JSON list of C-alpha atoms in Angstrom, two decimals:
[
{"chain": "I", "resi": 186, "resn": "MET", "atom": "CA", "xyz": [-95.72, 65.21, 49.34]},
{"chain": "I", "resi": 187, "resn": "SER", "atom": "CA", "xyz": [-92.02, 64.89, 48.60]},
{"chain": "I", "resi": 188, "resn": "ARG", "atom": "CA", "xyz": [-92.38, 61.25, 47.48]},
{"chain": "I", "resi": 189, "resn": "PRO", "atom": "CA", "xyz": [-93.41, 61.99, 43.86]},
{"chain": "I", "resi": 190, "resn": "LEU", "atom": "CA", "xyz": [-90.24, 64.03, 43.29]},
{"chain": "I", "resi": 191, "resn": "PRO", "atom": "CA", "xyz": [-87.87, 61.03, 43.74]},
{"chain": "I", "resi": 192, "resn": "LEU", "atom": "CA", "xyz": [-90.13, 58.91, 41.51]},
{"chain": "I", "resi": 193, "resn": "ILE", "atom": "CA", "xyz": [-90.08, 61.54, 38.79]},
{"chain": "I", "resi": 194, "resn": "ALA", "atom": "CA", "xyz": [-86.30, 61.84, 39.09]},
{"chain": "I", "resi": 195, "resn": "ALA", "atom": "CA", "xyz": [-85.90, 58.04, 38.86]},
{"chain": "I", "resi": 196, "resn": "GLY", "atom": "CA", "xyz": [-88.17, 57.92, 35.80]},
{"chain": "I", "resi": 197, "resn": "LEU", "atom": "CA", "xyz": [-86.20, 60.69, 34.13]},
{"chain": "I", "resi": 198, "resn": "ALA", "atom": "CA", "xyz": [-82.90, 58.95, 34.88]},
{"chain": "I", "resi": 199, "resn": "LEU", "atom": "CA", "xyz": [-84.26, 55.69, 33.43]},
{"chain": "I", "resi": 200, "resn": "THR", "atom": "CA", "xyz": [-85.45, 57.49, 30.30]},
{"chain": "I", "resi": 201, "resn": "LEU", "atom": "CA", "xyz": [-82.01, 59.04, 29.80]},
{"chain": "I", "resi": 202, "resn": "THR", "atom": "CA", "xyz": [-80.26, 55.69, 30.13]},
{"chain": "I", "resi": 203, "resn": "LEU", "atom": "CA", "xyz": [-82.55, 54.09, 27.55]},
{"chain": "I", "resi": 204, "resn": "THR", "atom": "CA", "xyz": [-81.67, 56.66, 24.90]},
{"chain": "I", "resi": 205, "resn": "GLY", "atom": "CA", "xyz": [-78.10, 55.37, 24.78]},
{"chain": "I", "resi": 206, "resn": "CYS", "atom": "CA", "xyz": [-78.94, 51.66, 24.55]},
{"chain": "I", "resi": 207, "resn": "GLY", "atom": "CA", "xyz": [-78.74, 51.47, 20.76]},
{"chain": "I", "resi": 208, "resn": "LEU", "atom": "CA", "xyz": [-82.35, 50.54, 20.14]},
{"chain": "I", "resi": 209, "resn": "HIS", "atom": "CA", "xyz": [-83.95, 52.24, 17.16]},
{"chain": "I", "resi": 210, "resn": "PRO", "atom": "CA", "xyz": [-87.54, 52.08, 15.95]},
{"chain": "I", "resi": 211, "resn": "LEU", "atom": "CA", "xyz": [-87.95, 49.65, 13.08]},
{"chain": "I", "resi": 212, "resn": "TYR", "atom": "CA", "xyz": [-90.52, 51.74, 11.26]},
{"chain": "I", "resi": 213, "resn": "ALA", "atom": "CA", "xyz": [-88.92, 55.14, 11.87]},
{"chain": "I", "resi": 214, "resn": "GLY", "atom": "CA", "xyz": [-90.40, 57.72, 9.53]},
{"chain": "I", "resi": 215, "resn": "GLY", "atom": "CA", "xyz": [-93.79, 56.00, 9.38]},
{"chain": "I", "resi": 216, "resn": "GLY", "atom": "CA", "xyz": [-95.22, 55.17, 5.97]},
{"chain": "I", "resi": 217, "resn": "SER", "atom": "CA", "xyz": [-92.59, 57.22, 4.17]},
{"chain": "I", "resi": 218, "resn": "GLY", "atom": "CA", "xyz": [-89.62, 55.77, 6.08]},
{"chain": "I", "resi": 219, "resn": "PRO", "atom": "CA", "xyz": [-86.98, 53.56, 4.46]},
{"chain": "I", "resi": 220, "resn": "VAL", "atom": "CA", "xyz": [-88.36, 50.28, 5.82]},
{"chain": "I", "resi": 221, "resn": "ALA", "atom": "CA", "xyz": [-91.96, 51.01, 4.84]},
{"chain": "I", "resi": 222, "resn": "SER", "atom": "CA", "xyz": [-90.92, 52.10, 1.36]},
{"chain": "I", "resi": 223, "resn": "ALA", "atom": "CA", "xyz": [-88.81, 48.96, 0.91]},
{"chain": "I", "resi": 224, "resn": "LEU", "atom": "CA", "xyz": [-91.71, 46.76, 2.05]},
{"chain": "I", "resi": 225, "resn": "SER", "atom": "CA", "xyz": [-94.10, 48.48, -0.34]},
{"chain": "I", "resi": 226, "resn": "GLN", "atom": "CA", "xyz": [-91.88, 47.45, -3.27]},
{"chain": "I", "resi": 227, "resn": "ILE", "atom": "CA", "xyz": [-92.45, 43.74, -2.62]},
{"chain": "I", "resi": 228, "resn": "GLU", "atom": "CA", "xyz": [-94.82, 41.68, -4.73]},
{"chain": "I", "resi": 229, "resn": "VAL", "atom": "CA", "xyz": [-96.02, 38.36, -3.30]},
{"chain": "I", "resi": 230, "resn": "ALA", "atom": "CA", "xyz": [-95.85, 35.55, -5.86]},
{"chain": "I", "resi": 231, "resn": "PRO", "atom": "CA", "xyz": [-98.94, 33.33, -6.08]},
{"chain": "I", "resi": 232, "resn": "ILE", "atom": "CA", "xyz": [-99.06, 30.60, -3.43]},
{"chain": "I", "resi": 233, "resn": "GLN", "atom": "CA", "xyz": [-100.95, 27.35, -4.06]},
{"chain": "I", "resi": 234, "resn": "GLY", "atom": "CA", "xyz": [-104.01, 26.17, -2.13]},
{"chain": "I", "resi": 235, "resn": "LYS", "atom": "CA", "xyz": [-106.32, 27.56, 0.52]},
{"chain": "I", "resi": 236, "resn": "ALA", "atom": "CA", "xyz": [-103.45, 28.15, 2.93]},
{"chain": "I", "resi": 237, "resn": "GLY", "atom": "CA", "xyz": [-101.63, 29.94, 0.12]},
{"chain": "I", "resi": 238, "resn": "TRP", "atom": "CA", "xyz": [-104.60, 32.20, -0.55]},
{"chain": "I", "resi": 239, "resn": "LEU", "atom": "CA", "xyz": [-104.83, 33.09, 3.15]},
{"chain": "I", "resi": 240, "resn": "MET", "atom": "CA", "xyz": [-101.06, 33.67, 3.35]},
{"chain": "I", "resi": 241, "resn": "THR", "atom": "CA", "xyz": [-101.03, 35.85, 0.22]},
{"chain": "I", "resi": 242, "resn": "ASN", "atom": "CA", "xyz": [-103.79, 38.05, 1.63]},
{"chain": "I", "resi": 243, "resn": "ALA", "atom": "CA", "xyz": [-102.10, 38.32, 5.03]},
{"chain": "I", "resi": 244, "resn": "LEU", "atom": "CA", "xyz": [-98.75, 39.25, 3.44]},
{"chain": "I", "resi": 245, "resn": "ASN", "atom": "CA", "xyz": [-100.30, 41.81, 1.08]},
{"chain": "I", "resi": 246, "resn": "ASP", "atom": "CA", "xyz": [-102.15, 43.40, 4.02]},
{"chain": "I", "resi": 247, "resn": "ARG", "atom": "CA", "xyz": [-98.90, 43.81, 5.93]},
{"chain": "I", "resi": 248, "resn": "LEU", "atom": "CA", "xyz": [-96.62, 44.79, 3.06]},
{"chain": "I", "resi": 249, "resn": "GLY", "atom": "CA", "xyz": [-98.91, 47.26, 1.36]},
{"chain": "I", "resi": 250, "resn": "GLY", "atom": "CA", "xyz": [-97.21, 45.90, -1.71]},
{"chain": "I", "resi": 251, "resn": "THR", "atom": "CA", "xyz": [-97.57, 46.77, -5.33]},
{"chain": "I", "resi": 252, "resn": "LYS", "atom": "CA", "xyz": [-99.08, 44.57, -7.96]},
{"chain": "I", "resi": 253, "resn": "GLY", "atom": "CA", "xyz": [-97.74, 44.34, -11.45]},
{"chain": "I", "resi": 254, "resn": "THR", "atom": "CA", "xyz": [-94.53, 45.65, -12.91]},
{"chain": "I", "resi": 255, "resn": "ASN", "atom": "CA", "xyz": [-93.74, 48.33, -10.29]},
{"chain": "I", "resi": 256, "resn": "ALA", "atom": "CA", "xyz": [-92.43, 45.80, -7.76]},
{"chain": "I", "resi": 257, "resn": "ARG", "atom": "CA", "xyz": [-88.68, 45.70, -7.41]},
{"chain": "I", "resi": 258, "resn": "TYR", "atom": "CA", "xyz": [-88.72, 42.61, -5.18]},
{"chain": "I", "resi": 259, "resn": "ARG", "atom": "CA", "xyz": [-90.62, 39.33, -5.30]},
{"chain": "I", "resi": 260, "resn": "LEU", "atom": "CA", "xyz": [-91.48, 37.20, -2.31]},
{"chain": "I", "resi": 261, "resn": "ASP", "atom": "CA", "xyz": [-91.68, 33.48, -3.10]},
{"chain": "I", "resi": 262, "resn": "VAL", "atom": "CA", "xyz": [-93.34, 31.38, -0.40]},
{"chain": "I", "resi": 263, "resn": "LYS", "atom": "CA", "xyz": [-93.74, 27.61, -0.22]},
{"chain": "I", "resi": 264, "resn": "LEU", "atom": "CA", "xyz": [-96.09, 26.33, 2.49]},
{"chain": "I", "resi": 265, "resn": "ASP", "atom": "CA", "xyz": [-96.23, 23.06, 4.37]},
{"chain": "I", "resi": 266, "resn": "ASP", "atom": "CA", "xyz": [-99.61, 22.68, 6.10]},
{"chain": "I", "resi": 267, "resn": "GLN", "atom": "CA", "xyz": [-100.12, 19.58, 8.24]},
{"chain": "I", "resi": 268, "resn": "ILE", "atom": "CA", "xyz": [-102.69, 18.29, 10.71]},
{"chain": "I", "resi": 269, "resn": "ARG", "atom": "CA", "xyz": [-101.54, 15.59, 13.13]},
{"chain": "I", "resi": 270, "resn": "GLY", "atom": "CA", "xyz": [-103.63, 13.66, 15.62]},
{"chain": "I", "resi": 271, "resn": "LEU", "atom": "CA", "xyz": [-102.33, 13.80, 19.18]},
{"chain": "I", "resi": 272, "resn": "GLY", "atom": "CA", "xyz": [-104.72, 12.15, 21.60]},
{"chain": "I", "resi": 273, "resn": "VAL", "atom": "CA", "xyz": [-106.61, 8.90, 20.98]},
{"chain": "I", "resi": 274, "resn": "ARG", "atom": "CA", "xyz": [-109.74, 7.58, 22.69]},
{"chain": "I", "resi": 275, "resn": "SER", "atom": "CA", "xyz": [-110.26, 3.93, 23.54]},
{"chain": "I", "resi": 276, "resn": "ASP", "atom": "CA", "xyz": [-112.24, 3.57, 20.28]},
{"chain": "I", "resi": 277, "resn": "ASP", "atom": "CA", "xyz": [-109.17, 4.77, 18.31]},
{"chain": "I", "resi": 278, "resn": "SER", "atom": "CA", "xyz": [-110.71, 8.16, 17.46]},
{"chain": "I", "resi": 279, "resn": "VAL", "atom": "CA", "xyz": [-108.59, 11.28, 17.73]},
{"chain": "I", "resi": 280, "resn": "VAL", "atom": "CA", "xyz": [-109.42, 13.75, 20.54]},
{"chain": "I", "resi": 281, "resn": "ARG", "atom": "CA", "xyz": [-106.82, 16.46, 19.83]},
{"chain": "I", "resi": 282, "resn": "GLU", "atom": "CA", "xyz": [-105.09, 17.66, 16.68]},
{"chain": "I", "resi": 283, "resn": "ARG", "atom": "CA", "xyz": [-102.11, 19.88, 16.03]},
{"chain": "I", "resi": 284, "resn": "ARG", "atom": "CA", "xyz": [-102.15, 22.06, 12.92]},
{"chain": "I", "resi": 285, "resn": "ILE", "atom": "CA", "xyz": [-98.68, 23.06, 11.78]},
{"chain": "I", "resi": 286, "resn": "LEU", "atom": "CA", "xyz": [-98.03, 25.75, 9.17]},
{"chain": "I", "resi": 287, "resn": "ARG", "atom": "CA", "xyz": [-94.46, 26.20, 7.98]},
{"chain": "I", "resi": 288, "resn": "ALA", "atom": "CA", "xyz": [-93.27, 28.56, 5.27]},
{"chain": "I", "resi": 289, "resn": "ARG", "atom": "CA", "xyz": [-90.00, 28.68, 3.38]},
{"chain": "I", "resi": 290, "resn": "TYR", "atom": "CA", "xyz": [-89.67, 32.08, 1.80]},
{"chain": "I", "resi": 291, "resn": "GLN", "atom": "CA", "xyz": [-87.21, 33.89, -0.42]},
{"chain": "I", "resi": 292, "resn": "LEU", "atom": "CA", "xyz": [-87.01, 37.60, -1.11]},
{"chain": "I", "resi": 293, "resn": "ILE", "atom": "CA", "xyz": [-85.69, 38.05, -4.64]},
{"chain": "I", "resi": 294, "resn": "ASP", "atom": "CA", "xyz": [-84.43, 41.23, -6.29]},
{"chain": "I", "resi": 295, "resn": "GLN", "atom": "CA", "xyz": [-86.18, 41.13, -9.67]},
{"chain": "I", "resi": 296, "resn": "THR", "atom": "CA", "xyz": [-83.54, 43.24, -11.42]},
{"chain": "I", "resi": 297, "resn": "SER", "atom": "CA", "xyz": [-80.65, 40.87, -10.68]},
{"chain": "I", "resi": 298, "resn": "ASN", "atom": "CA", "xyz": [-82.50, 37.70, -9.57]},
{"chain": "I", "resi": 299, "resn": "ALA", "atom": "CA", "xyz": [-80.36, 37.72, -6.43]},
{"chain": "I", "resi": 300, "resn": "VAL", "atom": "CA", "xyz": [-81.82, 36.02, -3.37]},
{"chain": "I", "resi": 301, "resn": "LEU", "atom": "CA", "xyz": [-81.72, 38.60, -0.59]},
{"chain": "I", "resi": 302, "resn": "VAL", "atom": "CA", "xyz": [-83.39, 36.62, 2.18]},
{"chain": "I", "resi": 303, "resn": "ASP", "atom": "CA", "xyz": [-83.85, 32.86, 2.35]},
{"chain": "I", "resi": 304, "resn": "ALA", "atom": "CA", "xyz": [-85.47, 31.72, 5.58]},
{"chain": "I", "resi": 305, "resn": "THR", "atom": "CA", "xyz": [-88.30, 29.80, 7.21]},
{"chain": "I", "resi": 306, "resn": "ALA", "atom": "CA", "xyz": [-91.15, 30.75, 9.50]},
{"chain": "I", "resi": 307, "resn": "GLY", "atom": "CA", "xyz": [-93.80, 28.70, 11.19]},
{"chain": "I", "resi": 308, "resn": "SER", "atom": "CA", "xyz": [-96.30, 28.23, 13.95]},
{"chain": "I", "resi": 309, "resn": "ASP", "atom": "CA", "xyz": [-98.72, 25.63, 15.22]},
{"chain": "I", "resi": 310, "resn": "ALA", "atom": "CA", "xyz": [-102.07, 25.46, 16.98]},
{"chain": "I", "resi": 311, "resn": "GLY", "atom": "CA", "xyz": [-103.90, 22.85, 19.01]},
{"chain": "I", "resi": 312, "resn": "ILE", "atom": "CA", "xyz": [-107.44, 21.84, 18.06]},
{"chain": "I", "resi": 313, "resn": "ASP", "atom": "CA", "xyz": [-109.97, 19.90, 20.14]},
{"chain": "I", "resi": 314, "resn": "VAL", "atom": "CA", "xyz": [-111.73, 17.24, 18.11]},
{"chain": "I", "resi": 315, "resn": "VAL", "atom": "CA", "xyz": [-115.37, 17.09, 19.19]},
{"chain": "I", "resi": 316, "resn": "ARG", "atom": "CA", "xyz": [-118.18, 14.76, 18.20]},
{"chain": "I", "resi": 317, "resn": "SER", "atom": "CA", "xyz": [-119.51, 17.28, 15.67]},
{"chain": "I", "resi": 318, "resn": "GLU", "atom": "CA", "xyz": [-117.57, 16.97, 12.43]},
{"chain": "I", "resi": 319, "resn": "TYR", "atom": "CA", "xyz": [-118.73, 20.46, 11.40]},
{"chain": "I", "resi": 320, "resn": "ALA", "atom": "CA", "xyz": [-117.33, 22.00, 14.59]},
{"chain": "I", "resi": 321, "resn": "THR", "atom": "CA", "xyz": [-114.00, 20.22, 14.13]},
{"chain": "I", "resi": 322, "resn": "ILE", "atom": "CA", "xyz": [-113.69, 21.40, 10.50]},
{"chain": "I", "resi": 323, "resn": "ALA", "atom": "CA", "xyz": [-114.59, 24.95, 11.57]},
{"chain": "I", "resi": 324, "resn": "ALA", "atom": "CA", "xyz": [-111.90, 24.81, 14.28]},
{"chain": "I", "resi": 325, "resn": "GLU", "atom": "CA", "xyz": [-109.33, 23.55, 11.75]},
{"chain": "I", "resi": 326, "resn": "ASN", "atom": "CA", "xyz": [-110.19, 26.39, 9.35]},
{"chain": "I", "resi": 327, "resn": "THR", "atom": "CA", "xyz": [-110.03, 28.99, 12.12]},
{"chain": "I", "resi": 328, "resn": "ALA", "atom": "CA", "xyz": [-106.64, 27.64, 13.18]},
{"chain": "I", "resi": 329, "resn": "LEU", "atom": "CA", "xyz": [-105.38, 27.93, 9.59]},
{"chain": "I", "resi": 330, "resn": "GLU", "atom": "CA", "xyz": [-106.57, 31.54, 9.39]},
{"chain": "I", "resi": 331, "resn": "ARG", "atom": "CA", "xyz": [-104.82, 32.42, 12.66]},
{"chain": "I", "resi": 332, "resn": "LEU", "atom": "CA", "xyz": [-101.63, 30.60, 11.69]},
{"chain": "I", "resi": 333, "resn": "SER", "atom": "CA", "xyz": [-101.53, 32.40, 8.32]},
{"chain": "I", "resi": 334, "resn": "VAL", "atom": "CA", "xyz": [-101.57, 35.74, 10.12]},
{"chain": "I", "resi": 335, "resn": "ILE", "atom": "CA", "xyz": [-98.93, 34.68, 12.65]},
{"chain": "I", "resi": 336, "resn": "VAL", "atom": "CA", "xyz": [-96.55, 33.33, 9.99]},
{"chain": "I", "resi": 337, "resn": "ALA", "atom": "CA", "xyz": [-97.11, 36.38, 7.75]},
{"chain": "I", "resi": 338, "resn": "ASP", "atom": "CA", "xyz": [-96.21, 38.64, 10.69]},
{"chain": "I", "resi": 339, "resn": "GLU", "atom": "CA", "xyz": [-93.03, 36.64, 11.25]},
{"chain": "I", "resi": 340, "resn": "ILE", "atom": "CA", "xyz": [-92.05, 36.86, 7.58]},
{"chain": "I", "resi": 341, "resn": "VAL", "atom": "CA", "xyz": [-92.66, 40.61, 7.37]},
{"chain": "I", "resi": 342, "resn": "ALA", "atom": "CA", "xyz": [-90.78, 41.24, 10.62]},
{"chain": "I", "resi": 343, "resn": "ARG", "atom": "CA", "xyz": [-87.76, 39.35, 9.28]},
{"chain": "I", "resi": 344, "resn": "ILE", "atom": "CA", "xyz": [-87.81, 41.20, 5.96]},
{"chain": "I", "resi": 345, "resn": "ALA", "atom": "CA", "xyz": [-88.29, 44.55, 7.74]},
{"chain": "I", "resi": 346, "resn": "THR", "atom": "CA", "xyz": [-85.31, 43.79, 9.97]},
{"chain": "I", "resi": 347, "resn": "TYR", "atom": "CA", "xyz": [-83.27, 42.97, 6.88]},
{"chain": "I", "resi": 348, "resn": "ALA", "atom": "CA", "xyz": [-84.36, 46.23, 5.20]},
{"chain": "I", "resi": 349, "resn": "ARG", "atom": "CA", "xyz": [-83.50, 48.17, 8.38]},
{"chain": "I", "resi": 350, "resn": "SER", "atom": "CA", "xyz": [-79.98, 46.71, 8.35]},
{"chain": "I", "resi": 351, "resn": "ARG", "atom": "CA", "xyz": [-79.39, 48.34, 4.94]},
{"chain": "I", "resi": 352, "resn": "PRO", "atom": "CA", "xyz": [-79.92, 52.05, 5.71]},
{"chain": "I", "resi": 353, "resn": "GLY", "atom": "CA", "xyz": [-79.52, 54.52, 2.89]},
{"chain": "I", "resi": 354, "resn": "GLU", "atom": "CA", "xyz": [-79.26, 51.85, 0.20]},
{"chain": "I", "resi": 355, "resn": "ALA", "atom": "CA", "xyz": [-81.65, 49.59, -1.61]},
{"chain": "I", "resi": 356, "resn": "MET", "atom": "CA", "xyz": [-81.90, 46.12, -0.14]},
{"chain": "I", "resi": 357, "resn": "ALA", "atom": "CA", "xyz": [-78.80, 44.30, -1.29]},
{"chain": "I", "resi": 358, "resn": "PRO", "atom": "CA", "xyz": [-77.71, 40.67, -0.93]},
{"chain": "I", "resi": 359, "resn": "ALA", "atom": "CA", "xyz": [-76.50, 39.82, 2.54]},
{"chain": "I", "resi": 360, "resn": "ARG", "atom": "CA", "xyz": [-72.76, 40.01, 2.86]},
{"chain": "I", "resi": 361, "resn": "PRO", "atom": "CA", "xyz": [-71.05, 36.79, 4.02]}
]
């Protein structure tokens, strides 16, 4: 019966050591915290194409952004969406594809036109090419939907980290 006591003591000691490690929650304060309020002031500029439509929706879902003139920041995104064949059968038909979605994005302060963040994000997915053309197209579309969500998450995480690094002030240009 005395075994749980050392385990509890070890857990408590571990908890106390973690409080001094310097880690802080990114979204401290919830929806009214500084990071969430900074993210909600971002408007996503229109992005061309089907991939752009998916990316715009994914970013707006994550940012909770404003539309119209209330946005202080603008997020410009340029996408590069490619499908490459990987495996080839003896009849020269492709058996596997790789869909690659890359995004170059800039966070711009609309009051000063200063570029606050200029970075890239991307991901890729493998697709099996089957005899049914419909199934292959459906798999390519599903991969694009998944990749849009993954890349949008990466973009928002980077911008949130940037906003977190500027506590108590509006997002300002990165200092050299």
